[in-house]
């Protein structure tokens, strides 16, 4: 049985793990912003430094489920504490890396830590809260990851430009130590199986597999365009290079809005919370294909893609807590694998199309993929309604820890 956690302590854990998500995503994407500084310093090409990001995603895809299985009996306080210390040590190594090989090795270690973090963090952070508000908790937790491209990467890039790229990784190492200390102080220690969110509230293996497929397709659709949104904005919309940063900020800020908006519906309307962002994303991608040359419309539609992408990610994590057919840690690892497979697949697809077709068709192909994901989930929802009422997310669990009346702020 998991020990009871006070409301204040539960909220503090939520903040700490949201900051950890912010740090992980910032670290994952930071080489993109510092590419022109890292490459000459280590005597490598831009494409070789770019591999530090794509290779990172591949490691997360391959390692998430195996690491979740290997560590499923370890208490989460110790496991998350060690994970954040590994994150800190890997970033410290990156800051001191004398060669490209050492930097790549540090990225491998950080990617392994991230794979494990995303496998266990969702169930850990939601466990102390009652089932009826866990969707809201998931959305608040995801805000950290959503803010990383908007604040973390620009701040890290600015710091790298002012003090050298190594300084940015050194700061992230310090952040990792602080978060590790907070986790070790705030999280109680208990067997993972005793956690309030250790099992799905409405387990369904078939629907969970369908959710994974839709996740990979939907995220792949978004990333087919988003990975190459810069050439789209330059070549199709005709924007000047100087306004790219504000445009990307608009997309990132819309993602934060989408995450916070999803917090209001994840608990009461879980299916609509999945279908609505996919609908908005599909319409925005098709709109960019048709109207991308019109600058005001392109800005609005770009914001729609950013909003939909972030809201869909939160909805998938929340739905996983309901449909997980077994351990939610293993289920979360599956979601992380599907998510990163979509990122890698969309990036590869867009990269293959861009040289031959240009940037504009990327929006059409991305929209077709999100439409397939939307159709799969909509048909599944219709079948479920026809079969009769399913268990709701508000059903009370048997775990005393999960019935604690903790309300997120």
Short mmCIF file of C-alpha atoms in Angstrom, two decimals:
data_model
loop_
_atom_site.label_atom_id
_atom_site.label_comp_id
_atom_site.label_asym_id
_atom_site.label_seq_id
_atom_site.Cartn_x
_atom_site.Cartn_y
_atom_site.Cartn_z
CA UNK A 1 0.00 0.00 0.00
CA UNK A 2 1.33 3.43 -0.91
CA UNK A 3 1.73 5.95 1.93
CA UNK A 4 -0.59 8.93 2.01
CA UNK A 5 0.80 12.11 0.51
CA UNK A 6 -0.28 15.56 1.67
CA UNK A 7 -1.80 17.90 -0.93
CA UNK A 8 1.10 20.34 -0.66
CA UNK A 9 3.66 17.58 -1.12
CA UNK A 10 1.79 16.12 -4.09
CA UNK A 11 1.74 19.52 -5.80
CA UNK A 12 5.45 19.99 -5.08
CA UNK A 13 6.19 16.64 -6.76
CA UNK A 14 4.11 17.77 -9.75
CA UNK A 15 6.17 20.96 -10.06
CA UNK A 16 9.49 19.10 -9.67
CA UNK A 17 8.68 16.51 -12.32
CA UNK A 18 7.28 19.13 -14.67
CA UNK A 19 10.61 20.96 -14.36
CA UNK A 20 12.37 17.66 -15.06
CA UNK A 21 10.32 17.26 -18.26
CA UNK A 22 11.28 20.83 -19.20
CA UNK A 23 14.96 20.02 -18.66
CA UNK A 24 14.86 16.78 -20.65
CA UNK A 25 13.18 18.29 -23.71
CA UNK A 26 15.45 21.33 -23.58
CA UNK A 27 18.48 19.05 -23.53
CA UNK A 28 17.11 16.94 -26.37
CA UNK A 29 16.61 19.91 -28.69
CA UNK A 30 19.46 22.19 -27.57
CA UNK A 31 22.02 21.03 -30.20
CA UNK A 32 19.70 22.45 -32.87
CA UNK A 33 20.08 25.96 -31.44
CA UNK A 34 23.81 25.56 -30.78
CA UNK A 35 24.65 23.67 -33.98
CA UNK A 36 26.73 26.48 -35.49
CA UNK A 37 28.78 26.73 -32.27
CA UNK A 38 29.31 23.04 -31.56
CA UNK A 39 30.31 22.07 -35.12
CA UNK A 40 33.41 24.28 -35.52
CA UNK A 41 34.54 23.75 -31.93
CA UNK A 42 34.61 19.96 -32.37
CA UNK A 43 35.60 20.13 -36.03
CA UNK A 44 32.44 18.41 -37.28
CA UNK A 45 29.87 19.15 -40.00
CA UNK A 46 26.42 20.54 -39.28
CA UNK A 47 24.83 17.25 -40.30
CA UNK A 48 26.99 15.32 -37.83
CA UNK A 49 25.90 17.62 -35.01
CA UNK A 50 22.30 17.18 -36.21
CA UNK A 51 22.69 13.45 -35.59
CA UNK A 52 22.94 14.27 -31.88
CA UNK A 53 19.20 15.05 -32.02
CA UNK A 54 17.93 12.34 -34.39
CA UNK A 55 20.08 9.66 -32.75
CA UNK A 56 18.73 10.75 -29.38
CA UNK A 57 15.16 10.04 -30.50
CA UNK A 58 16.13 6.61 -31.85
CA UNK A 59 17.65 5.65 -28.49
CA UNK A 60 14.45 6.68 -26.69
CA UNK A 61 12.38 4.55 -29.09
CA UNK A 62 14.55 1.46 -28.58
CA UNK A 63 15.15 1.76 -24.84
CA UNK A 64 11.82 2.85 -23.32
CA UNK A 65 10.04 -0.51 -22.97
CA UNK A 66 13.13 -2.60 -22.03
CA UNK A 67 14.16 -0.09 -19.33
CA UNK A 68 10.62 0.05 -17.96
CA UNK A 69 10.56 -3.76 -17.66
CA UNK A 70 14.00 -3.95 -16.05
CA UNK A 71 13.15 -1.35 -13.39
CA UNK A 72 9.49 -2.09 -12.69
CA UNK A 73 10.18 -3.32 -9.11
CA UNK A 74 12.41 -0.41 -8.02
CA UNK A 75 10.74 2.24 -5.79
CA UNK A 76 10.15 5.40 -7.80
CA UNK A 77 11.88 7.78 -5.41
CA UNK A 78 15.20 6.00 -5.79
CA UNK A 79 14.74 5.35 -9.50
CA UNK A 80 13.77 8.92 -10.41
CA UNK A 81 16.50 10.31 -8.16
CA UNK A 82 19.17 8.18 -9.87
CA UNK A 83 17.68 9.05 -13.29
CA UNK A 84 18.05 12.78 -12.62
CA UNK A 85 21.60 12.28 -11.29
CA UNK A 86 22.44 10.42 -14.51
CA UNK A 87 20.93 13.34 -16.44
CA UNK A 88 23.14 15.74 -14.48
CA UNK A 89 26.29 13.66 -14.95
CA UNK A 90 25.66 13.24 -18.69
CA UNK A 91 25.20 16.98 -19.19
CA UNK A 92 28.32 17.71 -17.14
CA UNK A 93 30.21 15.32 -19.41
CA UNK A 94 28.78 17.11 -22.45
CA UNK A 95 29.97 20.45 -21.05
CA UNK A 96 33.50 19.07 -20.68
CA UNK A 97 33.54 16.90 -23.82
CA UNK A 98 36.92 17.21 -25.57
CA UNK A 99 35.76 15.35 -28.68
CA UNK A 100 32.64 14.67 -30.70
CA UNK A 101 32.71 11.00 -29.60
CA UNK A 102 32.56 11.98 -25.92
CA UNK A 103 29.70 14.40 -26.62
CA UNK A 104 27.81 11.68 -28.53
CA UNK A 105 28.35 9.27 -25.63
CA UNK A 106 26.97 11.79 -23.16
CA UNK A 107 23.91 12.23 -25.39
CA UNK A 108 23.41 8.47 -25.39
CA UNK A 109 23.39 8.45 -21.58
CA UNK A 110 20.96 11.38 -21.47
CA UNK A 111 18.65 9.66 -23.96
CA UNK A 112 18.61 6.50 -21.80
CA UNK A 113 17.71 8.62 -18.78
CA UNK A 114 14.92 10.31 -20.75
CA UNK A 115 13.55 6.97 -21.97
CA UNK A 116 13.29 5.80 -18.37
CA UNK A 117 11.91 9.11 -17.11
CA UNK A 118 8.98 9.19 -19.54
CA UNK A 119 8.19 5.56 -18.76
CA UNK A 120 7.65 6.16 -15.05
CA UNK A 121 6.98 9.87 -14.50
CA UNK A 122 3.32 10.02 -15.57
CA UNK A 123 2.12 7.31 -13.19
CA UNK A 124 4.34 8.69 -10.40
CA UNK A 125 3.11 12.26 -10.67
CA UNK A 126 -0.60 11.34 -10.96
CA UNK A 127 -0.67 8.60 -8.31
CA UNK A 128 -1.32 10.85 -5.26
CA UNK A 129 -4.27 12.57 -6.98
CA UNK A 130 -7.82 11.21 -7.25
CA UNK A 131 -8.84 9.63 -10.55
CA UNK A 132 -11.31 12.43 -11.33
CA UNK A 133 -8.55 15.06 -11.73
CA UNK A 134 -5.68 12.99 -13.15
CA UNK A 135 -6.21 14.29 -16.66
CA UNK A 136 -5.70 17.82 -15.37
CA UNK A 137 -2.55 16.69 -13.56
CA UNK A 138 -1.21 15.10 -16.77
CA UNK A 139 -1.78 18.37 -18.65
CA UNK A 140 -0.05 20.44 -15.96
CA UNK A 141 2.84 17.98 -15.93
CA UNK A 142 3.08 18.21 -19.73
CA UNK A 143 3.32 22.01 -19.53
CA UNK A 144 6.99 21.63 -18.67
CA UNK A 145 7.68 19.73 -21.88
CA UNK A 146 5.58 22.20 -23.89
CA UNK A 147 7.48 25.20 -22.52
CA UNK A 148 10.89 23.71 -23.36
CA UNK A 149 10.90 24.68 -27.08
CA UNK A 150 9.41 28.09 -26.23
CA UNK A 151 11.67 29.07 -23.32
CA UNK A 152 14.27 26.39 -22.63
CA UNK A 153 15.85 26.08 -26.07
CA UNK A 154 15.92 29.86 -26.79
CA UNK A 155 17.43 30.56 -23.35
CA UNK A 156 19.97 27.76 -23.76
CA UNK A 157 20.84 29.02 -27.22
CA UNK A 158 21.27 32.58 -25.95
CA UNK A 159 23.48 31.39 -23.08
CA UNK A 160 25.55 29.32 -25.50
CA UNK A 161 26.00 32.33 -27.76
CA UNK A 162 27.11 34.54 -24.86
CA UNK A 163 29.23 32.17 -22.80
CA UNK A 164 29.96 29.26 -25.12
CA UNK A 165 27.89 26.17 -25.90
CA UNK A 166 29.42 24.26 -22.99
CA UNK A 167 27.95 26.70 -20.48
CA UNK A 168 24.42 25.77 -21.53
CA UNK A 169 25.02 22.08 -20.80
CA UNK A 170 26.73 22.95 -17.51
CA UNK A 171 23.64 24.87 -16.36
CA UNK A 172 21.42 21.91 -17.27
CA UNK A 173 23.70 19.66 -15.21
CA UNK A 174 23.13 21.92 -12.20
CA UNK A 175 19.36 21.89 -12.81
CA UNK A 176 19.48 18.08 -12.84
CA UNK A 177 21.18 17.98 -9.43
CA UNK A 178 18.56 20.32 -7.92
CA UNK A 179 15.68 18.26 -9.32
CA UNK A 180 17.28 15.01 -8.10
CA UNK A 181 17.48 16.47 -4.59
CA UNK A 182 13.84 17.59 -4.74
CA UNK A 183 12.70 14.15 -5.89
CA UNK A 184 14.63 12.36 -3.11
CA UNK A 185 13.17 14.70 -0.49
CA UNK A 186 9.56 14.90 -1.71
CA UNK A 187 8.70 11.45 -3.06
CA UNK A 188 7.84 8.73 -0.55
CA UNK A 189 9.37 5.31 -1.10
CA UNK A 190 7.01 2.42 -1.81
CA UNK A 191 6.76 -0.50 -4.25
CA UNK A 192 5.69 0.69 -7.73
CA UNK A 193 2.74 -1.72 -7.80
CA UNK A 194 1.29 0.05 -4.74
CA UNK A 195 1.10 3.43 -6.48
CA UNK A 196 -2.31 4.98 -6.95
CA UNK A 197 -1.91 5.06 -10.75
CA UNK A 198 -0.06 1.75 -11.13
CA UNK A 199 -2.90 0.22 -13.19
CA UNK A 200 -5.31 1.56 -15.79
CA UNK A 201 -8.75 2.57 -14.56
CA UNK A 202 -10.52 1.03 -17.58
CA UNK A 203 -8.01 -1.49 -19.00
CA UNK A 204 -8.54 -2.53 -22.60
CA UNK A 205 -5.69 -4.12 -24.53
CA UNK A 206 -7.25 -3.73 -27.98
CA UNK A 207 -8.07 -0.06 -27.56
CA UNK A 208 -4.66 0.61 -26.05
CA UNK A 209 -2.90 -0.87 -29.09
CA UNK A 210 -5.12 1.26 -31.31
CA UNK A 211 -4.15 4.31 -29.27
CA UNK A 212 -0.46 3.52 -29.88
CA UNK A 213 -1.02 3.19 -33.64
CA UNK A 214 -2.98 6.45 -33.77
CA UNK A 215 -0.30 8.18 -31.71
CA UNK A 216 2.50 7.14 -34.07
CA UNK A 217 0.45 8.18 -37.12
CA UNK A 218 -0.74 11.47 -35.63
CA UNK A 219 2.64 12.57 -34.31
CA UNK A 220 4.23 11.43 -37.58
CA UNK A 221 1.78 13.63 -39.47
CA UNK A 222 2.57 16.68 -37.36
CA UNK A 223 6.33 16.13 -37.60
CA UNK A 224 6.31 15.62 -41.38
CA UNK A 225 5.74 19.37 -41.61
CA UNK A 226 7.05 20.67 -38.29
CA UNK A 227 10.55 19.29 -38.80
CA UNK A 228 10.80 21.34 -41.99
CA UNK A 229 8.56 24.25 -41.07
CA UNK A 230 11.42 26.71 -41.65
CA UNK A 231 11.74 26.03 -45.40
CA UNK A 232 7.93 26.02 -45.62
CA UNK A 233 7.70 29.50 -44.09
CA UNK A 234 10.55 30.80 -46.25
CA UNK A 235 9.73 29.20 -49.60
CA UNK A 236 5.94 28.82 -49.53
CA UNK A 237 4.78 31.66 -47.29
CA UNK A 238 7.57 34.01 -48.34
CA UNK A 239 8.51 35.24 -44.88
CA UNK A 240 11.89 36.87 -44.31
CA UNK A 241 14.50 35.01 -42.32
CA UNK A 242 14.39 37.70 -39.62
CA UNK A 243 10.81 36.86 -38.59
CA UNK A 244 11.29 33.10 -38.26
CA UNK A 245 12.02 33.25 -34.53
CA UNK A 246 8.80 35.16 -33.71
CA UNK A 247 6.80 32.78 -35.92
CA UNK A 248 8.20 29.73 -34.16
CA UNK A 249 7.47 31.40 -30.83
CA UNK A 250 3.83 31.81 -31.92
CA UNK A 251 3.63 28.08 -32.62
CA UNK A 252 5.24 27.20 -29.29
CA UNK A 253 3.04 29.60 -27.33
CA UNK A 254 -0.04 28.11 -29.01
CA UNK A 255 1.18 24.72 -27.78
CA UNK A 256 1.18 25.98 -24.20
CA UNK A 257 -2.37 27.27 -24.70
CA UNK A 258 -3.38 23.89 -26.12
CA UNK A 259 -1.96 22.03 -23.14
CA UNK A 260 -3.74 24.27 -20.63
CA UNK A 261 -6.99 24.05 -22.60
CA UNK A 262 -6.76 20.26 -22.63
CA UNK A 263 -6.51 20.30 -18.83
CA UNK A 264 -10.15 21.39 -18.68
CA UNK A 265 -11.54 18.44 -20.65
CA UNK A 266 -9.24 15.44 -20.17
CA UNK A 267 -11.10 14.14 -17.12
CA UNK A 268 -14.66 14.76 -18.25
CA UNK A 269 -14.39 14.14 -22.02
CA UNK A 270 -11.38 11.89 -22.70
CA UNK A 271 -12.46 10.84 -26.21
CA UNK A 272 -13.27 14.38 -27.35
CA UNK A 273 -9.91 15.47 -25.91
CA UNK A 274 -8.23 13.11 -28.38
CA UNK A 275 -10.41 13.82 -31.40
CA UNK A 276 -10.59 17.61 -31.11
CA UNK A 277 -6.84 18.36 -31.38
CA UNK A 278 -6.49 15.84 -34.21
CA UNK A 279 -9.36 17.58 -36.02
CA UNK A 280 -7.78 21.01 -35.50
CA UNK A 281 -4.37 19.70 -36.56
CA UNK A 282 -5.72 18.02 -39.68
CA UNK A 283 -7.65 21.13 -40.72
CA UNK A 284 -4.60 23.33 -40.06
CA UNK A 285 -2.26 21.11 -42.08
CA UNK A 286 -4.65 20.95 -45.04
CA UNK A 287 -5.14 24.71 -44.67
CA UNK A 288 -1.40 25.31 -44.86
CA UNK A 289 -1.24 23.25 -48.05
CA UNK A 290 -4.04 25.27 -49.62
CA UNK A 291 -3.43 28.71 -48.11
CA UNK A 292 0.18 28.65 -46.96
CA UNK A 293 1.17 31.39 -49.39
CA UNK A 294 -1.16 33.86 -47.61
CA UNK A 295 0.91 35.15 -44.72
CA UNK A 296 -1.83 36.05 -42.18
CA UNK A 297 -3.52 32.71 -42.78
CA UNK A 298 -0.20 30.88 -42.52
CA UNK A 299 0.45 32.40 -39.09
CA UNK A 300 -3.00 31.40 -37.79
CA UNK A 301 -2.73 27.87 -39.21
CA UNK A 302 0.80 27.45 -37.83
CA UNK A 303 -0.57 28.32 -34.40
CA UNK A 304 -3.32 25.73 -34.95
CA UNK A 305 -0.73 23.04 -35.63
CA UNK A 306 1.24 23.97 -32.51
CA UNK A 307 -1.89 23.99 -30.34
CA UNK A 308 -3.11 20.65 -31.70
CA UNK A 309 0.25 18.90 -31.36
CA UNK A 310 0.63 19.79 -27.68
CA UNK A 311 -3.01 19.09 -26.74
CA UNK A 312 -2.93 15.71 -28.50
CA UNK A 313 0.21 14.68 -26.61
CA UNK A 314 -1.44 15.45 -23.25
CA UNK A 315 -4.61 13.61 -24.28
CA UNK A 316 -2.66 10.49 -25.24
CA UNK A 317 -0.89 10.36 -21.87
CA UNK A 318 -4.17 10.83 -20.00
CA UNK A 319 -5.92 8.17 -22.06
CA UNK A 320 -3.04 5.78 -21.39
CA UNK A 321 -3.77 5.98 -17.66
CA UNK A 322 -7.28 4.72 -18.42
CA UNK A 323 -6.66 2.03 -21.06
CA UNK A 324 -3.35 0.54 -19.83
CA UNK A 325 -3.95 -3.24 -19.86
CA UNK A 326 -1.32 -3.85 -17.19
CA UNK A 327 1.32 -1.71 -15.53
CA UNK A 328 0.97 1.96 -16.45
CA UNK A 329 4.76 2.23 -16.44
CA UNK A 330 5.01 -0.32 -19.25
CA UNK A 331 2.07 1.34 -21.01
CA UNK A 332 3.74 4.76 -20.67
CA UNK A 333 6.92 3.30 -22.16
CA UNK A 334 4.82 2.06 -25.09
CA UNK A 335 3.36 5.53 -25.57
CA UNK A 336 6.84 7.07 -25.44
CA UNK A 337 8.01 4.57 -28.07
CA UNK A 338 5.03 5.35 -30.33
CA UNK A 339 5.52 9.09 -29.84
CA UNK A 340 9.22 9.02 -30.72
CA UNK A 341 8.59 6.61 -33.60
CA UNK A 342 6.18 9.21 -34.97
CA UNK A 343 8.79 11.94 -34.53
CA UNK A 344 11.48 9.92 -36.29
CA UNK A 345 9.13 8.63 -39.00
CA UNK A 346 7.66 12.03 -39.75
CA UNK A 347 11.10 13.60 -39.92
CA UNK A 348 12.37 10.90 -42.28
CA UNK A 349 9.28 11.13 -44.49
CA UNK A 350 9.50 14.90 -44.71
CA UNK A 351 13.22 14.70 -45.43
CA UNK A 352 12.62 12.26 -48.27
CA UNK A 353 9.89 14.41 -49.85
CA UNK A 354 11.49 17.84 -49.43
CA UNK A 355 14.27 17.56 -52.08
CA UNK A 356 11.95 16.28 -54.81
CA UNK A 357 8.57 17.87 -54.01
CA UNK A 358 9.43 21.01 -52.09
CA UNK A 359 8.00 22.12 -48.76
CA UNK A 360 4.35 22.67 -49.68
CA UNK A 361 3.30 18.98 -50.11
CA UNK A 362 4.62 18.22 -46.62
CA UNK A 363 1.52 19.87 -45.17
CA UNK A 364 -0.74 17.71 -47.35
CA UNK A 365 1.03 14.45 -46.47
CA UNK A 366 1.07 15.39 -42.79
CA UNK A 367 -2.65 16.16 -42.89
CA UNK A 368 -3.39 12.79 -44.49
CA UNK A 369 -1.54 10.99 -41.69
CA UNK A 370 -3.36 12.88 -38.93
CA UNK A 371 -6.63 12.23 -40.76
CA UNK A 372 -5.96 8.48 -40.67
CA UNK A 373 -5.24 8.70 -36.93
CA UNK A 374 -8.42 10.72 -36.40
CA UNK A 375 -10.48 8.20 -38.37
CA UNK A 376 -9.13 5.24 -36.38
CA UNK A 377 -9.96 6.84 -33.04
CA UNK A 378 -13.36 8.12 -34.20
CA UNK A 379 -14.43 4.71 -35.50
CA UNK A 380 -13.24 3.10 -32.26
CA UNK A 381 -15.21 5.61 -30.20
CA UNK A 382 -18.34 4.96 -32.26
CA UNK A 383 -17.99 1.20 -31.79
CA UNK A 384 -17.56 1.70 -28.07
CA UNK A 385 -20.73 3.76 -27.82
CA UNK A 386 -22.65 1.17 -29.82
CA UNK A 387 -21.41 -1.60 -27.53
CA UNK A 388 -22.65 0.14 -24.41
CA UNK A 389 -21.27 2.45 -21.71
CA UNK A 390 -17.64 1.94 -20.78
CA UNK A 391 -16.08 2.53 -17.38
CA UNK A 392 -15.44 6.23 -16.82
CA UNK A 393 -12.27 7.87 -15.63
CA UNK A 394 -14.08 9.06 -12.51
CA UNK A 395 -14.66 5.52 -11.17
CA UNK A 396 -13.13 5.22 -7.74
CA UNK A 397 -10.06 2.98 -7.56
CA UNK A 398 -9.39 0.47 -4.85
CA UNK A 399 -6.09 1.99 -3.81
CA UNK A 400 -6.45 4.24 -0.74
CA UNK A 401 -3.60 6.41 -2.01
CA UNK A 402 -5.50 7.17 -5.18
CA UNK A 403 -8.57 8.39 -3.30
CA UNK A 404 -6.77 11.19 -1.52
CA UNK A 405 -8.55 14.42 -2.32
CA UNK A 406 -5.63 16.36 -3.73
CA UNK A 407 -6.61 19.07 -6.18
CA UNK A 408 -3.97 20.42 -8.57
CA UNK A 409 -3.63 24.17 -8.88
#
